[in-house]
């Protein structure tokens, strides 16, 4: 991977699409995840003793980097220091580090830096800059060590000037070029301190990228870090963005967490994210011995095998030009070519119909077919509706159990109908981010194209956090309206969607039936929704105040 510089310094990252997140630290010795010190209120002195026997002799930088490469990942982000304050590198600023405080005595960050250069992977560092349960003067607005240290006696400038800034300087001067610094959880950090940290990084390595979690004030950093495991809606983000996601449900090594994502699910999520213009940073949690769990490695290699064939449709690809999700999969594009990513369980029988592509088609073929056998295509245009249809005759069976990619070569510069449109199935999905929001009335309104009129069931699509109260979220009910048709409802969690592509733990995708509505003629239609869940986006980027129930969309399901 070639790291770019200057004004175009983020290009390498945008083209990479897929990176490996590694949560590895002293907490691996307890096998209960990276928050174990906080969750069990382990005294700092007791936690320090874990270092006396922490000796990950099975760590092998070549193996780790080789696995990332085999998985098709282009960069690695590793926890140089997590919230427990233990540095996974040799640090002159704090002896509580892996090289000085453990029998291991080595600096794994240096070994990774050398191996990444050898194998062409970009090395990046995670650094917890505000939360530090080991340091007596670290102050966060919520997650502090209050079992060891008196909050009133904390002096944040001591922590900031004597630990954070010196360690950032070490990370950016000891290991060669660093692709990016991945900061986490800036709760309570002042705008001035945030800016000072940004300027420190810029002064040491101008081409080093910085994620948005460097601050909870908007606009800082080079790209937007979404919430943990969060996949946004189309059009929700105007900046470059990334979803940090973990292979199971924990980030640091946990002996109890065996809920693993399957390779096909990972591929679908990766493609779904890329189709919306983002990157996927997928996490593994090595154990105390320095090994990445076999179940993680097996899955990553399978993802890599798929990417070795279909990577053309992922790396360097632009987002879908269509402002809505496709029921059969996802869309990515490159100059002169459109890639249609079809899931095997939604494989269209006979032909695939795509609305809104205006370009003349030169040919279509299965990307994995090395002979590029042409698929039969047909294009039509309804002048009255200004409606374009492309039909592609598909093979009887998918070419891949995970995802089959159809490459469509087009003439000229890509041109599509960017109006929200009814799908060939007859359904319409209206995402919150694509509507016009009125914060005063707590209303969102959409305009969309109906091609095949009829009667539609209205479904509310929400993401519900584990343990969240559904009734509390919808105590005021909702109201949907189109023309003189009006539906007032008290949503119920009628259906939980299993294996949702866009929804991750600790959230579940929930559909609620609201009622029926009729669109009796083709053309432009409108629908509005009023709900207490509708409000402007927060001006801050801090991710810990995630809503217990998130409104995502209204789906119109056409009755047959």
Coordinates of C-alpha atoms in Angstrom, one line a residue:
X1 CA 0.0 0.0 0.0
X2 CA 1.5 3.4 -1.0
X3 CA 0.9 6.1 1.5
X4 CA 0.2 9.5 -0.2
X5 CA 1.2 12.9 1.2
X6 CA 0.2 16.5 1.1
X7 CA -3.3 17.5 0.2
X8 CA -4.0 14.0 -1.0
X9 CA -2.7 12.3 2.1
X10 CA -5.9 10.5 2.8
X11 CA -6.2 8.8 -0.6
X12 CA -4.3 5.7 0.5
X13 CA -6.7 5.2 3.3
X14 CA -9.8 5.8 1.2
X15 CA -8.5 3.3 -1.4
X16 CA -7.6 0.7 1.3
X17 CA -11.2 0.1 2.4
X18 CA -10.2 -2.7 4.8
X19 CA -8.0 -2.7 7.9
X20 CA -7.2 -4.9 10.9
X21 CA -7.9 -3.5 14.4
X22 CA -5.9 -5.3 17.1
X23 CA -6.9 -4.9 20.8
X24 CA -3.9 -6.4 22.7
X25 CA -2.7 -5.4 26.1
X26 CA -2.1 -6.5 29.7
X27 CA -5.9 -7.2 30.1
X28 CA -5.4 -10.3 27.8
X29 CA -3.9 -12.0 30.8
X30 CA -7.4 -12.0 32.5
X31 CA -9.3 -13.1 29.4
X32 CA -12.3 -10.9 30.2
X33 CA -12.0 -8.1 27.6
X34 CA -10.2 -4.7 27.6
X35 CA -12.5 -3.1 30.2
X36 CA -11.8 -5.6 32.9
X37 CA -9.9 -3.2 35.2
X38 CA -12.8 -0.8 35.2
X39 CA -15.5 -3.4 35.5
X40 CA -13.9 -5.2 38.4
X41 CA -12.5 -2.0 40.1
X42 CA -9.0 -3.7 40.1
X43 CA -6.6 -1.5 42.2
X44 CA -3.8 -0.1 40.1
X45 CA -1.2 -1.8 42.3
X46 CA -2.8 -5.2 41.8
X47 CA -3.2 -4.6 38.1
X48 CA 0.5 -3.8 37.9
X49 CA 1.4 -7.2 39.2
X50 CA -0.1 -8.8 36.1
X51 CA 2.9 -7.4 34.2
X52 CA 5.3 -9.5 36.4
X53 CA 4.1 -12.7 34.6
X54 CA 3.0 -11.3 31.2
X55 CA 5.3 -13.0 28.7
X56 CA 3.7 -13.3 25.3
X57 CA 6.5 -15.4 23.8
X58 CA 4.2 -16.8 21.0
X59 CA 3.9 -13.3 19.5
X60 CA 5.2 -13.3 16.0
X61 CA 5.0 -10.0 14.0
X62 CA 5.5 -11.8 10.7
X63 CA 2.6 -14.1 11.4
X64 CA 0.3 -11.2 12.5
X65 CA 1.1 -9.0 9.5
X66 CA 0.9 -12.1 7.2
X67 CA -2.6 -12.8 8.4
X68 CA -3.7 -9.2 7.8
X69 CA -2.3 -9.5 4.2
X70 CA -3.9 -12.9 3.6
X71 CA -7.2 -11.4 4.7
X72 CA -6.9 -8.6 2.1
X73 CA -6.4 -5.9 4.8
X74 CA -4.2 -2.9 3.8
X75 CA -3.5 -1.4 7.2
X76 CA -3.2 -2.4 10.9
X77 CA -4.3 -0.3 13.9
X78 CA -3.0 -1.7 17.2
X79 CA -3.6 -0.6 20.7
X80 CA -0.3 1.1 21.7
X81 CA -2.0 2.1 25.0
X82 CA -5.6 1.3 26.0
X83 CA -7.6 2.6 28.9
X84 CA -5.7 0.5 31.4
X85 CA -2.6 2.8 30.8
X86 CA -0.3 -0.1 30.0
X87 CA 2.0 0.9 27.0
X88 CA 2.6 -1.9 24.6
X89 CA 5.8 -0.3 23.5
X90 CA 9.1 0.9 25.1
X91 CA 8.3 4.2 26.7
X92 CA 10.7 6.6 28.5
X93 CA 7.7 8.5 29.8
X94 CA 6.2 5.7 31.7
X95 CA 7.9 2.5 33.0
X96 CA 4.5 0.7 33.1
X97 CA 5.2 -0.7 29.6
X98 CA 5.7 -4.1 28.0
X99 CA 9.5 -3.7 27.5
X100 CA 10.3 -2.5 31.0
X101 CA 7.7 -4.1 33.3
X102 CA 7.4 -7.6 32.0
X103 CA 9.7 -10.6 31.5
X104 CA 9.0 -10.4 27.8
X105 CA 11.3 -7.4 27.6
X106 CA 10.7 -6.7 23.9
X107 CA 9.0 -3.9 22.0
X108 CA 6.3 -5.6 19.8
X109 CA 5.5 -2.2 18.1
X110 CA 9.0 -2.0 16.8
X111 CA 8.8 -5.6 15.5
X112 CA 5.4 -4.9 13.8
X113 CA 6.7 -1.7 12.3
X114 CA 9.6 -3.6 10.6
X115 CA 7.3 -6.4 9.4
X116 CA 4.7 -4.0 8.1
X117 CA 7.4 -2.3 6.0
X118 CA 8.5 -5.7 4.7
X119 CA 5.1 -6.9 3.7
X120 CA 3.6 -3.6 2.5
X121 CA 1.0 -3.0 5.2
X122 CA 0.5 0.4 6.7
X123 CA 1.1 0.5 10.5
X124 CA -1.1 2.7 12.6
X125 CA -1.4 3.2 16.4
X126 CA -4.4 3.4 18.7
X127 CA -3.8 5.6 21.7
X128 CA -6.3 6.2 24.6
X129 CA -5.6 9.9 25.3
X130 CA -8.2 10.7 27.9
X131 CA -9.2 7.5 29.7
X132 CA -6.3 6.1 31.8
X133 CA -7.2 4.1 34.9
X134 CA -3.6 3.7 35.9
X135 CA -2.6 7.3 36.0
X136 CA -3.8 9.2 39.1
X137 CA -4.3 12.5 37.2
X138 CA -6.2 11.2 34.1
X139 CA -9.7 12.8 33.9
X140 CA -12.6 11.7 31.7
X141 CA -16.1 13.0 32.0
X142 CA -17.5 9.6 32.9
X143 CA -15.0 6.6 33.0
X144 CA -12.5 7.3 35.7
X145 CA -10.6 5.3 38.3
X146 CA -12.4 6.4 41.4
X147 CA -11.6 3.4 43.5
X148 CA -7.9 4.3 43.8
X149 CA -7.9 8.1 43.3
X150 CA -9.8 11.0 44.6
X151 CA -11.4 12.9 41.8
X152 CA -11.0 16.3 43.4
X153 CA -7.2 15.8 43.7
X154 CA -6.7 15.0 40.0
X155 CA -4.6 17.5 38.0
X156 CA -5.2 16.8 34.4
X157 CA -2.4 19.0 33.0
X158 CA 0.1 16.7 34.8
X159 CA -1.3 13.6 33.0
X160 CA -1.5 15.5 29.7
X161 CA 1.9 17.1 29.7
X162 CA 4.0 14.4 31.4
X163 CA 2.4 11.3 29.8
X164 CA 0.1 11.8 26.8
X165 CA 2.2 14.3 24.8
X166 CA 5.6 12.5 25.5
X167 CA 4.1 9.2 24.5
X168 CA 2.6 10.5 21.3
X169 CA 6.0 12.0 20.5
X170 CA 7.6 8.5 21.1
X171 CA 5.1 6.8 18.8
X172 CA 5.7 9.3 16.0
X173 CA 9.5 9.3 16.3
X174 CA 10.5 5.7 17.1
X175 CA 8.8 3.6 14.5
X176 CA 9.1 5.4 11.2
X177 CA 6.2 6.7 9.2
X178 CA 2.8 6.0 10.9
X179 CA -0.3 5.9 8.8
X180 CA -2.7 7.2 11.3
X181 CA -3.2 7.8 15.0
X182 CA -6.5 6.3 16.2
X183 CA -7.7 8.2 19.4
X184 CA -10.6 7.0 21.5
X185 CA -13.2 8.5 23.8
X186 CA -12.4 12.2 24.2
X187 CA -15.2 12.9 26.8
X188 CA -14.5 16.1 28.6
X189 CA -11.4 17.1 26.7
X190 CA -11.3 20.8 25.9
X191 CA -11.3 22.1 22.4
X192 CA -7.9 23.7 23.1
X193 CA -6.3 20.5 24.3
X194 CA -7.8 18.6 21.3
X195 CA -6.4 21.2 18.9
X196 CA -3.0 21.1 20.7
X197 CA -2.8 17.3 20.2
X198 CA -3.7 17.6 16.5
X199 CA -1.0 20.2 16.1
X200 CA 1.5 18.0 17.9
X201 CA 0.8 15.1 15.5
X202 CA 0.9 17.5 12.4
X203 CA 4.3 18.9 13.6
X204 CA 5.9 15.4 14.0
X205 CA 4.4 13.6 11.0
X206 CA 2.3 15.9 8.7
X207 CA 1.0 13.0 6.6
X208 CA -0.2 10.9 9.6
X209 CA -4.0 10.8 9.6
X210 CA -6.0 11.5 12.7
X211 CA -9.5 10.1 13.4
X212 CA -12.4 12.2 14.7
X213 CA -12.3 10.7 18.2
X214 CA -9.3 12.9 19.0
X215 CA -12.1 15.3 20.1
X216 CA -15.8 15.4 20.8
X217 CA -16.0 18.7 19.0
X218 CA -17.0 18.3 15.3
X219 CA -14.6 18.7 12.4
X220 CA -11.4 17.6 14.0
X221 CA -9.3 14.9 12.5
X222 CA -9.2 13.7 8.9
X223 CA -12.1 11.3 8.9
X224 CA -15.2 10.3 10.9
X225 CA -15.0 7.3 13.3
X226 CA -18.5 5.9 13.6
X227 CA -19.6 4.4 16.8
X228 CA -18.4 0.9 17.7
X229 CA -20.0 -1.5 15.2
X230 CA -22.1 1.2 13.7
X231 CA -22.9 1.3 10.0
X232 CA -24.5 4.6 8.9
X233 CA -27.3 5.3 6.4
X234 CA -26.7 6.4 2.9
X235 CA -25.8 10.1 2.9
X236 CA -25.5 10.4 6.6
X237 CA -21.8 11.4 6.5
X238 CA -20.3 14.2 4.4
X239 CA -16.7 13.3 5.5
X240 CA -14.7 10.2 4.9
X241 CA -15.7 7.6 7.5
X242 CA -14.9 4.2 9.0
X243 CA -16.7 1.6 11.0
X244 CA -14.7 -0.1 13.7
X245 CA -16.2 -3.6 14.1
X246 CA -15.1 -6.7 16.0
X247 CA -15.2 -10.3 14.9
X248 CA -17.1 -11.4 17.9
X249 CA -18.7 -9.3 20.6
X250 CA -15.7 -8.3 22.6
X251 CA -12.6 -6.3 21.6
X252 CA -9.9 -7.6 23.9
X253 CA -9.4 -11.3 24.3
X254 CA -12.2 -13.0 26.1
X255 CA -12.5 -16.7 26.9
X256 CA -16.3 -16.5 27.3
X257 CA -17.1 -14.7 24.0
X258 CA -17.5 -17.3 21.3
X259 CA -20.1 -15.4 19.2
X260 CA -18.2 -15.2 15.9
X261 CA -19.2 -13.6 12.7
X262 CA -19.2 -16.0 9.7
X263 CA -17.0 -15.2 6.7
X264 CA -20.0 -14.5 4.4
X265 CA -21.4 -12.0 7.0
X266 CA -18.1 -10.2 7.2
X267 CA -17.9 -10.0 3.4
X268 CA -21.4 -8.6 3.2
X269 CA -20.8 -6.0 5.8
X270 CA -17.5 -5.0 4.2
X271 CA -19.2 -4.6 0.8
X272 CA -22.2 -2.8 2.4
X273 CA -19.8 -0.3 4.1
X274 CA -17.8 0.3 0.9
X275 CA -21.0 0.8 -1.0
X276 CA -21.8 3.7 1.4
X277 CA -18.3 5.2 1.0
X278 CA -16.7 3.9 4.2
X279 CA -13.9 1.7 5.4
X280 CA -14.2 -1.4 7.6
X281 CA -11.7 -1.7 10.5
X282 CA -12.2 -5.3 11.7
X283 CA -10.9 -6.2 15.2
X284 CA -9.1 -9.3 16.5
X285 CA -8.1 -9.8 20.1
X286 CA -4.9 -11.8 20.6
X287 CA -4.5 -13.8 23.8
X288 CA -1.9 -13.4 26.6
X289 CA 0.5 -15.6 24.8
X290 CA 0.5 -13.4 21.7
X291 CA -1.6 -15.6 19.4
X292 CA -4.6 -14.4 17.3
X293 CA -7.4 -17.0 18.0
X294 CA -7.7 -19.7 15.4
X295 CA -11.4 -18.9 14.8
X296 CA -10.5 -15.3 14.0
X297 CA -7.7 -16.4 11.6
X298 CA -9.8 -18.9 9.8
X299 CA -12.5 -16.4 9.1
X300 CA -10.1 -13.8 8.0
X301 CA -8.4 -16.1 5.5
X302 CA -11.8 -17.0 4.0
X303 CA -12.6 -13.3 3.6
X304 CA -9.2 -12.8 1.9
X305 CA -9.8 -15.7 -0.5
X306 CA -13.0 -13.9 -1.7
X307 CA -11.2 -10.6 -2.0
X308 CA -8.4 -12.2 -4.0
X309 CA -11.0 -12.8 -6.7
X310 CA -13.3 -9.8 -6.2
X311 CA -11.0 -7.1 -4.8
X312 CA -11.3 -5.1 -8.0
X313 CA -14.9 -4.2 -6.9
X314 CA -13.8 -3.2 -3.4
X315 CA -10.3 -1.5 -3.3
X316 CA -10.4 2.0 -4.6
X317 CA -14.0 1.7 -5.6
X318 CA -16.4 4.6 -5.1
X319 CA -19.7 4.4 -3.2
X320 CA -23.0 3.6 -4.8
X321 CA -24.5 6.5 -6.7
X322 CA -28.0 5.4 -5.7
X323 CA -29.2 7.0 -2.5
X324 CA -30.8 3.8 -1.1
X325 CA -30.0 0.2 -0.3
X326 CA -30.6 -2.6 -2.8
X327 CA -32.6 -5.5 -1.6
X328 CA -30.4 -8.0 -3.4
X329 CA -27.1 -6.6 -2.2
X330 CA -24.9 -3.5 -2.8
X331 CA -23.3 -1.4 -5.6
X332 CA -19.8 0.0 -6.0
X333 CA -18.4 1.8 -9.0
X334 CA -15.2 2.7 -10.8
X335 CA -14.8 4.8 -14.0
X336 CA -16.6 3.0 -16.8
X337 CA -17.8 0.1 -14.6
X338 CA -20.6 -0.6 -12.1
X339 CA -20.3 -3.6 -9.7
X340 CA -23.5 -5.3 -8.5
X341 CA -22.8 -7.4 -5.4
X342 CA -25.5 -10.0 -5.0
X343 CA -26.0 -12.1 -1.9
X344 CA -26.7 -15.8 -2.4
X345 CA -29.8 -15.9 -0.2
X346 CA -31.4 -13.0 -2.2
X347 CA -30.4 -14.3 -5.6
X348 CA -32.9 -13.1 -8.2
X349 CA -34.4 -15.9 -10.1
X350 CA -34.1 -15.4 -13.9
X351 CA -33.1 -11.8 -14.1
X352 CA -31.9 -8.9 -12.1
X353 CA -33.6 -5.5 -12.6
X354 CA -31.8 -2.3 -11.8
X355 CA -33.7 1.0 -11.9
X356 CA -32.1 4.4 -12.6
X357 CA -28.9 3.6 -14.6
X358 CA -29.0 5.9 -17.6
X359 CA -25.8 4.8 -19.4
X360 CA -25.7 2.5 -22.4
X361 CA -24.4 -0.9 -21.4
X362 CA -21.5 -2.4 -23.3
X363 CA -21.5 -5.7 -21.5
X364 CA -22.2 -7.4 -18.2
X365 CA -20.4 -10.5 -16.8
X366 CA -19.7 -12.4 -13.6
X367 CA -16.5 -10.9 -12.2
X368 CA -15.1 -14.2 -11.1
X369 CA -15.6 -15.6 -14.7
X370 CA -12.1 -15.3 -16.1
X371 CA -13.5 -15.7 -19.7
X372 CA -15.9 -12.8 -19.1
X373 CA -18.8 -14.6 -20.8
X374 CA -21.4 -11.9 -21.6
X375 CA -24.7 -12.0 -19.8
X376 CA -27.8 -11.1 -21.8
X377 CA -28.9 -7.5 -21.0
X378 CA -31.9 -5.4 -22.0
X379 CA -32.5 -1.7 -21.4
X380 CA -35.8 0.2 -21.5
X381 CA -36.9 3.8 -20.8
X382 CA -40.4 5.1 -19.8
X383 CA -40.4 8.7 -21.0
X384 CA -43.6 9.6 -19.1
X385 CA -42.0 8.7 -15.7
X386 CA -38.4 9.4 -16.9
X387 CA -37.6 5.9 -15.7
X388 CA -34.7 3.7 -16.8
X389 CA -34.6 0.0 -16.4
X390 CA -31.7 -2.5 -16.9
X391 CA -32.5 -6.2 -16.9
X392 CA -29.6 -8.7 -16.7
X393 CA -30.2 -12.4 -17.3
X394 CA -28.4 -14.2 -14.5
X395 CA -26.9 -17.7 -14.2
X396 CA -29.2 -20.2 -12.5
X397 CA -26.9 -20.3 -9.4
X398 CA -24.7 -17.8 -7.6
X399 CA -21.0 -18.0 -8.4
X400 CA -20.1 -17.7 -4.8
X401 CA -21.7 -18.8 -1.5
X402 CA -20.8 -15.4 0.0
X403 CA -21.4 -12.8 -2.6
X404 CA -21.4 -12.9 -6.4
X405 CA -20.3 -9.7 -8.3
X406 CA -21.7 -8.7 -11.7
X407 CA -19.5 -6.3 -13.5
X408 CA -21.4 -3.9 -15.8
X409 CA -19.3 -2.0 -18.4
X410 CA -20.9 1.3 -19.4
X411 CA -20.4 4.0 -22.0
X412 CA -19.3 7.5 -20.9
X413 CA -19.4 9.1 -17.5
X414 CA -21.6 7.4 -15.0
X415 CA -25.2 8.9 -15.0
X416 CA -28.0 7.7 -12.7
X417 CA -31.4 8.8 -11.5
X418 CA -30.6 9.9 -7.9
X419 CA -34.3 10.1 -6.9
X420 CA -35.4 7.7 -4.2
X421 CA -37.2 5.0 -6.2
X422 CA -39.5 2.0 -5.7
X423 CA -37.6 -1.2 -6.2
X424 CA -38.4 -3.9 -8.7
X425 CA -39.9 -5.9 -5.8
X426 CA -42.4 -3.2 -5.4
X427 CA -41.0 -2.0 -2.0
X428 CA -39.6 1.4 -1.0
X429 CA -37.2 2.1 1.8
X430 CA -37.0 5.7 3.1
X431 CA -34.0 6.2 5.3
X432 CA -34.0 8.9 8.0
X433 CA -30.8 10.6 6.7
X434 CA -32.3 11.1 3.2
X435 CA -35.4 13.0 4.4
X436 CA -36.0 16.6 5.1
X437 CA -36.0 17.1 8.9
X438 CA -38.0 19.7 10.8
X439 CA -36.6 19.7 14.3
X440 CA -39.3 21.9 15.7
X441 CA -42.1 19.5 14.8
X442 CA -40.0 16.4 15.1
X443 CA -40.9 15.4 11.5
X444 CA -39.1 14.0 8.6
X445 CA -40.5 14.1 5.1
X446 CA -39.4 12.2 1.9
X447 CA -40.1 12.5 -1.8
X448 CA -39.8 9.3 -3.9
X449 CA -40.8 7.7 -7.2
X450 CA -43.6 5.1 -7.4
X451 CA -43.4 3.0 -10.5
X452 CA -46.0 0.3 -9.7
X453 CA -48.9 1.8 -7.7
X454 CA -50.9 -0.2 -5.1
X455 CA -51.5 -0.7 -1.4
X456 CA -48.5 -0.7 0.9
X457 CA -47.8 -1.9 4.4
X458 CA -45.8 0.7 6.4
X459 CA -43.0 -0.7 8.5
X460 CA -40.9 1.3 10.9
X461 CA -37.2 0.2 11.0
X462 CA -35.3 0.8 14.2
X463 CA -32.2 -0.4 15.9
X464 CA -32.8 -1.3 19.5
X465 CA -29.9 -1.5 22.0
X466 CA -29.6 -4.6 24.2
X467 CA -31.6 -3.9 27.3
X468 CA -33.2 -0.7 26.1
X469 CA -36.9 0.0 26.8
X470 CA -39.0 0.0 23.6
X471 CA -42.1 1.4 25.3
X472 CA -40.1 4.3 26.8
X473 CA -38.7 5.2 23.3
X474 CA -42.2 5.3 21.8
X475 CA -44.3 6.5 24.7
X476 CA -45.6 9.4 22.4
X477 CA -46.3 7.1 19.5
X478 CA -45.7 8.0 15.8
X479 CA -47.7 9.5 13.0
X480 CA -47.3 8.9 9.3
X481 CA -49.0 11.0 6.6
X482 CA -49.2 11.2 2.8
X483 CA -51.8 13.7 1.4
X484 CA -55.1 13.1 3.2
X485 CA -54.0 9.7 4.4
X486 CA -52.9 9.6 8.1
X487 CA -51.8 6.8 10.3
X488 CA -51.3 7.1 14.1
X489 CA -49.7 4.2 15.8
X490 CA -48.0 2.9 18.9
X491 CA -45.1 0.9 17.4
X492 CA -44.5 -2.6 18.7
X493 CA -41.3 -4.7 18.2
X494 CA -43.1 -7.0 15.7
X495 CA -40.1 -8.6 14.0
X496 CA -36.4 -8.9 14.8
X497 CA -34.3 -9.3 11.7
X498 CA -31.6 -11.9 12.1
X499 CA -28.2 -11.5 10.5
X500 CA -28.9 -7.8 9.5
X501 CA -26.2 -6.5 7.2
X502 CA -26.3 -3.0 8.7
X503 CA -27.0 -3.7 12.4
X504 CA -24.5 -5.0 14.9
X505 CA -24.3 -6.1 18.5
X506 CA -25.3 -4.6 20.9
X507 CA -28.2 -3.4 18.7
X508 CA -30.8 -5.5 16.9
X509 CA -32.8 -4.5 13.8
X510 CA -36.5 -4.3 14.7
X511 CA -39.5 -3.8 12.3
X512 CA -42.8 -2.5 13.5
X513 CA -46.1 -2.5 11.5
X514 CA -47.7 0.9 11.4
X515 CA -50.7 0.4 9.0
X516 CA -51.5 0.5 5.3
X517 CA -51.3 3.4 2.8
X518 CA -52.3 3.6 -0.9
X519 CA -50.4 5.2 -3.7
X520 CA -52.8 4.9 -6.6
X521 CA -50.8 6.4 -9.5
X522 CA -47.2 6.4 -10.6
X523 CA -44.9 9.4 -10.2
X524 CA -43.6 11.5 -7.4
X525 CA -45.1 10.9 -3.9
X526 CA -44.4 12.2 -0.4
X527 CA -44.5 10.7 3.0
X528 CA -43.9 12.2 6.4
X529 CA -43.2 10.7 9.8
X530 CA -43.5 12.4 13.2
X531 CA -41.7 10.9 16.1
X532 CA -39.9 12.0 19.3
X533 CA -36.9 10.1 18.0
X534 CA -36.5 12.6 15.2
X535 CA -34.1 15.5 16.0
X536 CA -31.1 17.2 14.5
X537 CA -27.7 15.4 14.7
X538 CA -25.6 16.3 17.7
X539 CA -22.9 18.9 17.2
X540 CA -20.5 16.7 19.1
X541 CA -19.0 13.5 17.8
X542 CA -18.6 11.6 21.1
X543 CA -20.0 8.1 20.6
X544 CA -20.8 6.9 24.1
X545 CA -24.2 8.7 24.3
X546 CA -25.7 6.4 21.6
X547 CA -29.5 6.4 21.6
X548 CA -31.1 3.3 23.2
X549 CA -33.5 3.1 20.2
X550 CA -32.4 4.6 16.8
X551 CA -34.9 5.4 14.1
X552 CA -33.5 4.2 10.8
X553 CA -36.2 4.1 8.1
X554 CA -39.7 3.6 7.0
X555 CA -40.2 0.7 4.6
X556 CA -43.2 0.6 2.2
X557 CA -44.0 -3.1 1.5
X558 CA -46.2 -3.5 -1.6
X559 CA -49.0 -6.0 -1.2
X560 CA -49.2 -8.5 -4.0

